[in-house]
Amino acid sequence: MVRARIAREVVRHGYERTLQAYDRTLVAPATFRPSLSDLLTRPRCMDAATRRWRAALFLFMLAAGTGMASWVARTPAVRDGLDVSTGAMGLVLFGLSTGSMAGVMASGPLVRRHGGRTTILGGVALIVAGMLVVAAGTALSLAPVVFAGLALFGGGMGMSEVAFNIEGAAVESAIGRPVLPVLHGCFSLGTVVGALLGMALTAAAFPVGWHLTLVAVLIAAAGTRSVLAIPPGTGKDDAPAADSGQGGLRGQLRVWRDRQLVLIGVIVLAMAFAEGAANDWLPLLMVDGYDVSPTAGSLTFLVFAASMTLGRLAGGPFLERFGRALVVRISGLTAALGLAVVIVAPSPLMAGAATVLWGLGASLGFPVTVSAAGDHPTDAAARVAAVSTAGYGAFLVGPPALGFLADHIGLRLTMTVVLALVAVAALLAGALGPGRASDAAGTEAAPVAP
């Protein structure tokens, strides 16, 4: 009855006025912050502030994807400039992995202590600094400097993107519609933009250092604009860690006692690994495995990124109609088919075409698992942070390790590891449960008390 009364008041008086009355009666105004638990019980409408909030998340994810793809598209040129082997390039990429894991592990506690907006601001600063250092190290042909720059860049990406997933889950809960697939779709759209830019500048023999410097300036501008539109305090926990039991490493590990969340974590590990493997190795796989030019390698990554974008931007209706489990199961099988063709294809044209299946199949894995983790009335923020940490760990740390195996059997056969993982994700997809539309219907029958 409370939910029905609120819905009527929204229609009569508008969203902002209704929320003010709602907060006065149910939440102490002096202590209120838009945590996920609060947003789960609010009327699901979108006012101007929420619209700006969502647009800010989309803008930054677009910029972050552009930055990541700009680096990926120029990895062959960076490797040649540093004059290192594939295995040694894997060691350089571990700078990105090391920094990313440090940022990912720190992001959850930082969000609980300072809120999502402050955490994102710190991440933006690290991303920009890291890209500038990578640009300098590439221009000077110094592999240790590139390693350090990638560590800073990865740390900023890890910090900001986990916080963005928490913010995205909050917006999704507030408006009652899928947001995370589109949010990650903006990241993929950014990778398309970055891949196009990288391909064009590679063909023009434009210096890598100046290219990455230009991208760093663009990320700084987009990040500043986004942070100003994000409300403060999302995900912030004012209760002392000792009392709440949710602070620090102990609080992060506590949520993994849930068996369903463990299975969701395995799915996100596999699907994020499939995406990260393409981001790290697809251009080099085409160059070394199929003897194509660096420009053609960048073009193949562009095809993959465009497929990821299409899958994420168009996935919402399929999720609402068929549910998470079936969509992710079909996605995993599609990615497995694409990977199998890439591994055994007799020609580079067939392998390049198969990356469409790889990209479409991997597109919805990460956002859908994060959305499933956020379906909890009290631990939504902690669960989203935990699953995001697992996903970004697989996305950023796992793929560089493939370089050591590739030194012995080649990049094409090395992709069989990724193929096996996405097959496992398809088998476990039932753990994701129904889609949010079904959940919303169930919630109307049994509303959660604030």
CSV table of C-alpha atoms in Angstrom, one decimal:
chain,number,residue,atom,x,y,z
A,1,MET,CA,0.0,0.0,0.0
A,2,VAL,CA,2.9,2.4,0.7
A,3,ARG,CA,4.3,1.8,-2.7
A,4,ALA,CA,0.9,2.4,-4.4
A,5,ARG,CA,0.4,5.6,-2.4
A,6,ILE,CA,3.9,6.8,-3.4
A,7,ALA,CA,3.2,6.0,-7.1
A,8,ARG,CA,0.0,8.1,-7.0
A,9,GLU,CA,1.8,11.0,-5.3
A,10,VAL,CA,4.5,10.9,-8.0
A,11,VAL,CA,1.8,11.3,-10.7
A,12,ARG,CA,0.0,14.1,-8.8
A,13,HIS,CA,3.0,16.2,-7.5
A,14,GLY,CA,6.1,15.1,-9.4
A,15,TYR,CA,9.1,13.1,-8.4
A,16,GLU,CA,11.2,15.6,-6.5
A,17,ARG,CA,8.3,16.8,-4.2
A,18,THR,CA,7.3,13.2,-3.5
A,19,LEU,CA,10.8,12.2,-2.6
A,20,GLN,CA,11.0,15.1,-0.2
A,21,ALA,CA,7.9,13.9,1.6
A,22,TYR,CA,9.0,10.3,1.4
A,23,ASP,CA,12.4,11.2,3.0
A,24,ARG,CA,10.8,13.2,5.7
A,25,THR,CA,8.6,10.4,6.8
A,26,LEU,CA,10.9,7.4,6.4
A,27,VAL,CA,14.5,8.6,6.5
A,28,ALA,CA,16.1,11.2,8.7
A,29,PRO,CA,17.0,14.1,6.3
A,30,ALA,CA,20.2,14.9,8.2
A,31,THR,CA,21.7,11.4,7.7
A,32,PHE,CA,20.2,10.5,4.3
A,33,ARG,CA,22.5,9.5,1.4
A,34,PRO,CA,21.4,7.7,-1.7
A,35,SER,CA,22.7,4.2,-0.9
A,36,LEU,CA,21.6,1.2,-2.9
A,37,SER,CA,19.3,-0.1,-0.1
A,38,ASP,CA,17.5,3.3,0.0
A,39,LEU,CA,17.1,3.5,-3.7
A,40,LEU,CA,15.6,0.0,-3.9
A,41,THR,CA,12.6,1.2,-1.9
A,42,ARG,CA,12.0,4.5,-3.8
A,43,PRO,CA,9.5,5.1,-6.5
A,44,ARG,CA,11.0,4.1,-9.8
A,45,CYS,CA,10.8,7.4,-11.8
A,46,MET,CA,13.6,9.5,-13.3
A,47,ASP,CA,13.8,13.2,-12.6
A,48,ALA,CA,16.2,15.7,-14.1
A,49,ALA,CA,18.9,15.0,-11.5
A,50,THR,CA,18.8,11.3,-12.0
A,51,ARG,CA,18.9,11.9,-15.8
A,52,ARG,CA,22.0,14.0,-15.4
A,53,TRP,CA,23.5,11.3,-13.1
A,54,ARG,CA,22.9,8.6,-15.7
A,55,ALA,CA,24.2,10.7,-18.5
A,56,ALA,CA,27.4,11.5,-16.5
A,57,LEU,CA,28.0,7.7,-16.1
A,58,PHE,CA,27.5,7.2,-19.8
A,59,LEU,CA,29.9,10.0,-20.7
A,60,PHE,CA,32.8,8.8,-18.6
A,61,MET,CA,32.4,5.1,-19.7
A,62,LEU,CA,32.6,6.3,-23.3
A,63,ALA,CA,35.8,8.2,-22.5
A,64,ALA,CA,37.3,5.2,-20.5
A,65,GLY,CA,36.5,2.9,-23.4
A,66,THR,CA,38.2,5.3,-25.8
A,67,GLY,CA,41.3,5.4,-23.6
A,68,MET,CA,41.5,1.6,-23.3
A,69,ALA,CA,41.1,1.0,-27.0
A,70,SER,CA,43.6,3.6,-27.9
A,71,TRP,CA,46.2,1.7,-25.9
A,72,VAL,CA,45.1,-1.7,-27.3
A,73,ALA,CA,45.1,-0.5,-30.9
A,74,ARG,CA,48.7,0.7,-30.6
A,75,THR,CA,50.1,-2.3,-28.7
A,76,PRO,CA,51.9,-3.7,-31.9
A,77,ALA,CA,53.6,-0.3,-32.4
A,78,VAL,CA,54.5,-0.1,-28.7
A,79,ARG,CA,56.0,-3.6,-28.8
A,80,ASP,CA,58.0,-2.7,-31.9
A,81,GLY,CA,59.1,0.6,-30.3
A,82,LEU,CA,60.3,-1.1,-27.1
A,83,ASP,CA,61.9,-3.9,-29.2
A,84,VAL,CA,60.6,-6.7,-26.9
A,85,SER,CA,59.3,-10.2,-27.5
A,86,THR,CA,55.7,-11.4,-27.0
A,87,GLY,CA,56.6,-12.8,-23.6
A,88,ALA,CA,58.4,-9.6,-22.6
A,89,MET,CA,55.3,-7.6,-23.8
A,90,GLY,CA,53.3,-9.8,-21.4
A,91,LEU,CA,55.5,-8.6,-18.6
A,92,VAL,CA,55.0,-5.0,-19.6
A,93,LEU,CA,51.2,-5.7,-19.6
A,94,PHE,CA,51.5,-6.9,-16.0
A,95,GLY,CA,52.0,-3.3,-15.1
A,96,LEU,CA,48.4,-2.7,-16.2
A,97,SER,CA,47.3,-5.8,-14.3
A,98,THR,CA,49.1,-4.9,-11.1
A,99,GLY,CA,47.8,-1.4,-11.0
A,100,SER,CA,44.3,-2.5,-11.9
A,101,MET,CA,44.1,-5.1,-9.1
A,102,ALA,CA,45.3,-2.6,-6.6
A,103,GLY,CA,42.7,-0.1,-7.8
A,104,VAL,CA,39.9,-2.7,-7.8
A,105,MET,CA,40.7,-4.0,-4.3
A,106,ALA,CA,40.9,-0.4,-3.0
A,107,SER,CA,37.7,0.8,-4.7
A,108,GLY,CA,35.1,-1.0,-2.5
A,109,PRO,CA,36.5,0.3,0.8
A,110,LEU,CA,37.0,3.8,-0.7
A,111,VAL,CA,33.4,3.9,-1.9
A,112,ARG,CA,32.2,2.8,1.6
A,113,ARG,CA,34.3,5.5,3.3
A,114,HIS,CA,34.2,8.4,0.9
A,115,GLY,CA,31.4,7.7,-1.6
A,116,GLY,CA,31.4,6.9,-5.3
A,117,ARG,CA,32.0,10.4,-6.6
A,118,THR,CA,35.2,11.0,-4.6
A,119,THR,CA,36.5,7.5,-5.6
A,120,ILE,CA,35.8,8.2,-9.3
A,121,LEU,CA,37.6,11.6,-9.1
A,122,GLY,CA,40.7,9.9,-7.8
A,123,GLY,CA,40.5,7.3,-10.5
A,124,VAL,CA,40.2,9.9,-13.2
A,125,ALA,CA,43.4,11.6,-12.0
A,126,LEU,CA,45.3,8.3,-12.1
A,127,ILE,CA,44.1,7.4,-15.6
A,128,VAL,CA,45.2,10.7,-17.0
A,129,ALA,CA,48.6,10.6,-15.2
A,130,GLY,CA,49.1,7.0,-16.4
A,131,MET,CA,48.4,7.7,-20.0
A,132,LEU,CA,50.9,10.6,-20.0
A,133,VAL,CA,53.6,8.4,-18.4
A,134,VAL,CA,52.9,5.6,-21.0
A,135,ALA,CA,53.2,8.2,-23.8
A,136,ALA,CA,56.5,9.4,-22.4
A,137,GLY,CA,57.9,5.9,-21.9
A,138,THR,CA,56.9,4.9,-25.5
A,139,ALA,CA,58.5,7.9,-27.0
A,140,LEU,CA,61.7,7.2,-25.0
A,141,SER,CA,61.6,3.4,-25.7
A,142,LEU,CA,61.8,2.7,-21.9
A,143,ALA,CA,59.9,-0.5,-21.0
A,144,PRO,CA,60.0,0.2,-17.2
A,145,VAL,CA,58.5,3.6,-17.7
A,146,VAL,CA,55.7,2.1,-19.8
A,147,PHE,CA,55.2,-0.5,-17.1
A,148,ALA,CA,54.8,2.2,-14.4
A,149,GLY,CA,52.5,4.2,-16.6
A,150,LEU,CA,50.3,1.2,-17.2
A,151,ALA,CA,50.2,0.6,-13.4
A,152,LEU,CA,48.9,4.1,-12.8
A,153,PHE,CA,46.4,3.8,-15.7
A,154,GLY,CA,45.2,0.4,-14.5
A,155,GLY,CA,44.9,1.7,-10.9
A,156,GLY,CA,42.7,4.5,-12.1
A,157,MET,CA,40.5,2.3,-14.3
A,158,GLY,CA,40.1,-0.2,-11.4
A,159,MET,CA,39.1,2.4,-8.9
A,160,SER,CA,36.7,4.3,-11.1
A,161,GLU,CA,35.0,1.5,-12.9
A,162,VAL,CA,34.1,-0.5,-9.8
A,163,ALA,CA,32.7,2.7,-8.4
A,164,PHE,CA,30.8,3.3,-11.7
A,165,ASN,CA,29.2,-0.1,-11.4
A,166,ILE,CA,28.0,0.7,-7.9
A,167,GLU,CA,26.6,4.0,-9.2
A,168,GLY,CA,25.1,2.3,-12.3
A,169,ALA,CA,23.4,-0.3,-10.1
A,170,ALA,CA,22.0,2.5,-7.9
A,171,VAL,CA,20.5,4.3,-11.0
A,172,GLU,CA,19.1,1.0,-12.2
A,173,SER,CA,17.4,0.4,-8.9
A,174,ALA,CA,16.1,3.9,-8.8
A,175,ILE,CA,14.4,3.9,-12.2
A,176,GLY,CA,13.5,0.2,-12.4
A,177,ARG,CA,15.0,-0.4,-15.9
A,178,PRO,CA,18.2,-2.0,-17.1
A,179,VAL,CA,21.0,0.5,-17.1
A,180,LEU,CA,24.2,-1.5,-16.6
A,181,PRO,CA,24.2,-3.1,-20.1
A,182,VAL,CA,23.9,0.3,-21.7
A,183,LEU,CA,26.5,1.7,-19.4
A,184,HIS,CA,28.9,-1.0,-20.5
A,185,GLY,CA,27.7,-0.5,-24.0
A,186,CYS,CA,29.0,3.1,-23.8
A,187,PHE,CA,32.4,1.7,-22.8
A,188,SER,CA,32.3,-0.6,-25.8
A,189,LEU,CA,31.2,2.3,-28.0
A,190,GLY,CA,34.3,4.1,-26.7
A,191,THR,CA,36.4,1.2,-27.7
A,192,VAL,CA,35.0,1.5,-31.2
A,193,VAL,CA,35.9,5.2,-31.3
A,194,GLY,CA,39.4,4.5,-29.9
A,195,ALA,CA,39.9,1.6,-32.3
A,196,LEU,CA,38.9,3.8,-35.3
A,197,LEU,CA,41.3,6.5,-34.1
A,198,GLY,CA,44.1,4.0,-33.5
A,199,MET,CA,43.6,2.4,-36.9
A,200,ALA,CA,43.7,5.7,-38.6
A,201,LEU,CA,46.8,7.0,-36.7
A,202,THR,CA,48.6,3.6,-37.2
A,203,ALA,CA,48.0,3.9,-41.0
A,204,ALA,CA,49.3,7.4,-40.9
A,205,ALA,CA,52.4,6.4,-38.8
A,206,PHE,CA,51.4,9.0,-36.2
A,207,PRO,CA,53.7,8.9,-33.1
A,208,VAL,CA,52.2,6.8,-30.3
A,209,GLY,CA,53.3,9.2,-27.6
A,210,TRP,CA,51.4,12.1,-29.1
A,211,HIS,CA,48.4,9.9,-29.7
A,212,LEU,CA,48.1,8.8,-26.1
A,213,THR,CA,48.7,12.4,-24.8
A,214,LEU,CA,45.8,13.6,-26.9
A,215,VAL,CA,43.5,10.9,-25.5
A,216,ALA,CA,44.6,11.7,-21.9
A,217,VAL,CA,43.5,15.3,-22.4
A,218,LEU,CA,40.1,14.2,-23.7
A,219,ILE,CA,39.7,11.8,-20.7
A,220,ALA,CA,40.5,14.6,-18.3
A,221,ALA,CA,37.8,16.8,-19.8
A,222,ALA,CA,35.1,14.1,-19.8
A,223,GLY,CA,36.0,12.9,-16.3
A,224,THR,CA,35.7,16.4,-14.8
A,225,ARG,CA,32.4,17.0,-16.5
A,226,SER,CA,31.1,13.6,-15.3
A,227,VAL,CA,32.2,14.0,-11.7
A,228,LEU,CA,30.3,17.3,-11.4
A,229,ALA,CA,27.0,15.6,-12.2
A,230,ILE,CA,27.3,12.6,-9.9
A,231,PRO,CA,25.6,13.0,-6.5
A,232,PRO,CA,27.8,12.7,-3.5
A,233,GLY,CA,27.7,9.9,-1.0
A,234,THR,CA,26.4,7.0,-3.1
A,235,GLY,CA,27.4,3.7,-1.4
A,236,LYS,CA,28.9,5.6,1.5
A,237,ASP,CA,28.6,3.8,4.9
A,238,ASP,CA,28.6,6.1,7.9
A,239,ALA,CA,28.5,3.3,10.4
A,240,PRO,CA,31.8,2.4,12.0
A,241,ALA,CA,33.3,-0.7,10.5
A,242,ALA,CA,33.4,-2.5,13.8
A,243,ASP,CA,29.7,-2.1,14.3
A,244,SER,CA,28.5,-2.7,10.8
A,245,GLY,CA,30.8,-5.7,10.1
A,246,GLN,CA,31.1,-4.6,6.5
A,247,GLY,CA,34.3,-2.6,6.5
A,248,GLY,CA,37.7,-3.7,5.2
A,249,LEU,CA,38.7,-7.1,3.8
A,250,ARG,CA,36.4,-8.9,6.2
A,251,GLY,CA,33.3,-7.2,4.9
A,252,GLN,CA,34.3,-7.9,1.3
A,253,LEU,CA,34.8,-11.6,2.0
A,254,ARG,CA,31.6,-11.9,4.0
A,255,VAL,CA,29.3,-11.7,1.0
A,256,TRP,CA,31.0,-14.7,-0.7
A,257,ARG,CA,29.4,-17.0,1.8
A,258,ASP,CA,26.4,-16.9,-0.5
A,259,ARG,CA,26.6,-19.9,-2.8
A,260,GLN,CA,24.7,-18.2,-5.6
A,261,LEU,CA,27.1,-15.2,-5.5
A,262,VAL,CA,30.0,-17.6,-5.8
A,263,LEU,CA,28.5,-19.1,-9.0
A,264,ILE,CA,27.8,-15.5,-10.3
A,265,GLY,CA,31.4,-14.8,-9.6
A,266,VAL,CA,32.6,-17.7,-11.7
A,267,ILE,CA,30.4,-16.6,-14.6
A,268,VAL,CA,31.8,-13.0,-14.4
A,269,LEU,CA,35.3,-14.4,-14.2
A,270,ALA,CA,34.9,-16.4,-17.4
A,271,MET,CA,33.0,-13.7,-19.4
A,272,ALA,CA,35.3,-10.9,-18.4
A,273,PHE,CA,38.3,-13.1,-19.2
A,274,ALA,CA,36.9,-13.5,-22.7
A,275,GLU,CA,36.6,-9.8,-23.2
A,276,GLY,CA,40.0,-9.0,-21.7
A,277,ALA,CA,41.7,-11.6,-23.8
A,278,ALA,CA,40.5,-9.8,-26.9
A,279,ASN,CA,41.4,-6.4,-25.6
A,280,ASP,CA,45.0,-7.5,-24.8
A,281,TRP,CA,45.8,-9.9,-27.6
A,282,LEU,CA,43.4,-9.7,-30.6
A,283,PRO,CA,45.5,-7.3,-32.7
A,284,LEU,CA,48.7,-9.3,-32.0
A,285,LEU,CA,46.8,-12.6,-32.6
A,286,MET,CA,45.9,-11.4,-36.1
A,287,VAL,CA,49.4,-10.0,-36.8
A,288,ASP,CA,51.4,-13.0,-35.5
A,289,GLY,CA,48.9,-15.8,-36.0
A,290,TYR,CA,47.6,-14.8,-39.5
A,291,ASP,CA,50.5,-12.6,-40.8
A,292,VAL,CA,48.4,-9.5,-41.4
A,293,SER,CA,49.5,-5.9,-41.2
A,294,PRO,CA,49.2,-3.9,-37.9
A,295,THR,CA,46.4,-1.8,-39.5
A,296,ALA,CA,44.5,-5.0,-40.3
A,297,GLY,CA,45.0,-6.2,-36.7
A,298,SER,CA,43.5,-2.9,-35.5
A,299,LEU,CA,40.6,-3.3,-37.9
A,300,THR,CA,39.9,-6.8,-36.5
A,301,PHE,CA,39.8,-5.3,-33.0
A,302,LEU,CA,37.4,-2.6,-34.3
A,303,VAL,CA,35.1,-5.4,-35.5
A,304,PHE,CA,35.2,-7.0,-32.1
A,305,ALA,CA,34.5,-3.7,-30.3
A,306,ALA,CA,31.6,-2.9,-32.6
A,307,SER,CA,30.1,-6.3,-31.9
A,308,MET,CA,30.4,-5.8,-28.2
A,309,THR,CA,28.7,-2.4,-28.5
A,310,LEU,CA,25.9,-3.8,-30.5
A,311,GLY,CA,25.3,-6.6,-28.1
A,312,ARG,CA,25.2,-4.3,-25.1
A,313,LEU,CA,23.1,-1.6,-26.5
A,314,ALA,CA,20.5,-4.0,-28.0
A,315,GLY,CA,20.5,-6.5,-25.1
A,316,GLY,CA,18.0,-4.8,-22.9
A,317,PRO,CA,14.8,-6.0,-24.7
A,318,PHE,CA,16.1,-9.6,-24.8
A,319,LEU,CA,16.9,-9.5,-21.1
A,320,GLU,CA,13.4,-8.3,-20.3
A,321,ARG,CA,11.7,-10.9,-22.5
A,322,PHE,CA,13.9,-14.0,-21.9
A,323,GLY,CA,15.6,-13.4,-18.6
A,324,ARG,CA,19.2,-13.3,-17.6
A,325,ALA,CA,19.9,-17.1,-17.5
A,326,LEU,CA,18.8,-17.9,-21.0
A,327,VAL,CA,20.5,-14.8,-22.5
A,328,VAL,CA,23.8,-15.4,-20.8
A,329,ARG,CA,23.7,-19.2,-21.7
A,330,ILE,CA,23.2,-18.4,-25.4
A,331,SER,CA,25.8,-15.6,-25.2
A,332,GLY,CA,28.4,-18.0,-23.8
A,333,LEU,CA,27.8,-20.6,-26.5
A,334,THR,CA,28.0,-17.9,-29.1
A,335,ALA,CA,31.3,-16.6,-27.8
A,336,ALA,CA,32.6,-20.2,-27.7
A,337,LEU,CA,31.7,-20.8,-31.3
A,338,GLY,CA,33.4,-17.5,-32.4
A,339,LEU,CA,36.6,-18.4,-30.5
A,340,ALA,CA,36.6,-21.9,-32.0
A,341,VAL,CA,36.5,-20.5,-35.5
A,342,VAL,CA,39.2,-17.9,-34.6
A,343,ILE,CA,41.5,-20.7,-33.4
A,344,VAL,CA,41.1,-23.1,-36.4
A,345,ALA,CA,40.2,-20.7,-39.3
A,346,PRO,CA,42.2,-21.3,-42.5
A,347,SER,CA,42.2,-17.6,-43.5
A,348,PRO,CA,42.4,-14.3,-41.7
A,349,LEU,CA,39.1,-13.2,-43.3
A,350,MET,CA,37.2,-16.0,-41.7
A,351,ALA,CA,39.0,-15.4,-38.4
A,352,GLY,CA,38.1,-11.7,-38.5
A,353,ALA,CA,34.5,-12.5,-39.3
A,354,ALA,CA,34.3,-14.9,-36.3
A,355,THR,CA,35.3,-12.1,-34.0
A,356,VAL,CA,31.7,-10.8,-34.5
A,357,LEU,CA,30.4,-13.9,-32.7
A,358,TRP,CA,33.1,-13.6,-30.0
A,359,GLY,CA,32.2,-10.0,-29.4
A,360,LEU,CA,28.4,-10.5,-29.4
A,361,GLY,CA,28.8,-13.5,-27.1
A,362,ALA,CA,31.0,-11.7,-24.5
A,363,SER,CA,29.0,-8.5,-24.6
A,364,LEU,CA,26.4,-9.1,-21.9
A,365,GLY,CA,28.3,-11.3,-19.5
A,366,PHE,CA,29.8,-8.6,-17.3
A,367,PRO,CA,26.9,-6.1,-17.0
A,368,VAL,CA,24.3,-8.8,-16.5
A,369,THR,CA,26.2,-10.6,-13.7
A,370,VAL,CA,26.8,-7.2,-11.9
A,371,SER,CA,23.1,-6.5,-12.2
A,372,ALA,CA,22.2,-10.0,-10.8
A,373,ALA,CA,24.6,-9.4,-7.9
A,374,GLY,CA,22.8,-6.1,-7.1
A,375,ASP,CA,19.4,-7.8,-6.6
A,376,HIS,CA,19.6,-7.8,-2.8
A,377,PRO,CA,17.7,-5.6,-0.3
A,378,THR,CA,20.5,-5.0,2.1
A,379,ASP,CA,23.9,-6.0,0.7
A,380,ALA,CA,23.6,-4.7,-2.8
A,381,ALA,CA,26.6,-2.4,-2.7
A,382,ALA,CA,28.9,-5.0,-1.2
A,383,ARG,CA,27.8,-7.7,-3.6
A,384,VAL,CA,28.2,-5.4,-6.6
A,385,ALA,CA,31.7,-4.4,-5.4
A,386,ALA,CA,32.6,-8.1,-4.9
A,387,VAL,CA,31.5,-9.2,-8.3
A,388,SER,CA,33.0,-6.2,-10.0
A,389,THR,CA,36.3,-6.9,-8.3
A,390,ALA,CA,36.2,-10.5,-9.5
A,391,GLY,CA,35.3,-9.5,-13.0
A,392,TYR,CA,37.9,-6.8,-13.4
A,393,GLY,CA,40.5,-9.1,-11.9
A,394,ALA,CA,39.8,-11.6,-14.6
A,395,PHE,CA,39.6,-8.9,-17.3
A,396,LEU,CA,42.9,-7.3,-16.4
A,397,VAL,CA,45.1,-9.9,-14.7
A,398,GLY,CA,44.2,-13.1,-16.5
A,399,PRO,CA,44.9,-12.2,-20.2
A,400,PRO,CA,48.5,-11.0,-19.7
A,401,ALA,CA,49.4,-14.4,-18.3
A,402,LEU,CA,48.4,-15.9,-21.7
A,403,GLY,CA,51.6,-14.4,-23.2
A,404,PHE,CA,53.8,-17.0,-21.4
A,405,LEU,CA,51.7,-19.8,-22.9
A,406,ALA,CA,51.7,-18.1,-26.3
A,407,ASP,CA,55.5,-18.2,-26.4
A,408,HIS,CA,55.3,-22.0,-26.5
A,409,ILE,CA,52.2,-22.8,-28.5
A,410,GLY,CA,51.2,-19.5,-30.2
A,411,LEU,CA,48.4,-17.1,-29.6
A,412,ARG,CA,45.8,-19.1,-31.6
A,413,LEU,CA,46.1,-22.3,-29.6
A,414,THR,CA,46.3,-20.2,-26.4
A,415,MET,CA,42.8,-19.0,-27.0
A,416,THR,CA,41.5,-22.5,-26.2
A,417,VAL,CA,41.8,-21.5,-22.5
A,418,VAL,CA,39.3,-18.7,-23.1
A,419,LEU,CA,37.1,-21.1,-25.1
A,420,ALA,CA,36.9,-23.5,-22.1
A,421,LEU,CA,36.0,-20.8,-19.7
A,422,VAL,CA,33.1,-19.3,-21.7
A,423,ALA,CA,31.7,-22.9,-22.1
A,424,VAL,CA,31.7,-23.2,-18.2
A,425,ALA,CA,29.9,-19.8,-17.9
A,426,ALA,CA,27.2,-21.1,-20.3
A,427,LEU,CA,26.7,-24.2,-18.1
A,428,LEU,CA,26.4,-22.1,-14.9
A,429,ALA,CA,24.1,-19.4,-16.3
A,430,GLY,CA,21.1,-20.6,-14.3
A,431,ALA,CA,22.6,-19.1,-11.2
A,432,LEU,CA,21.8,-15.6,-12.5
A,433,GLY,CA,18.1,-16.1,-11.8
A,434,PRO,CA,15.3,-14.1,-13.6
A,435,GLY,CA,15.6,-10.7,-15.1
A,436,ARG,CA,14.9,-7.5,-13.3
A,437,ALA,CA,11.4,-7.2,-14.9
A,438,SER,CA,10.4,-10.4,-13.3
A,439,ASP,CA,11.9,-9.3,-10.0
A,440,ALA,CA,10.0,-6.0,-10.1
A,441,ALA,CA,6.7,-7.9,-10.5
A,442,GLY,CA,7.5,-10.0,-7.5
A,443,THR,CA,8.5,-7.0,-5.5
A,444,GLU,CA,5.1,-5.4,-6.1
A,445,ALA,CA,3.5,-8.4,-4.5
A,446,ALA,CA,5.8,-8.4,-1.5
A,447,PRO,CA,7.4,-4.9,-1.1
A,448,VAL,CA,10.6,-4.6,0.9
A,449,ALA,CA,10.1,-2.4,4.0
A,450,PRO,CA,12.5,0.6,4.1
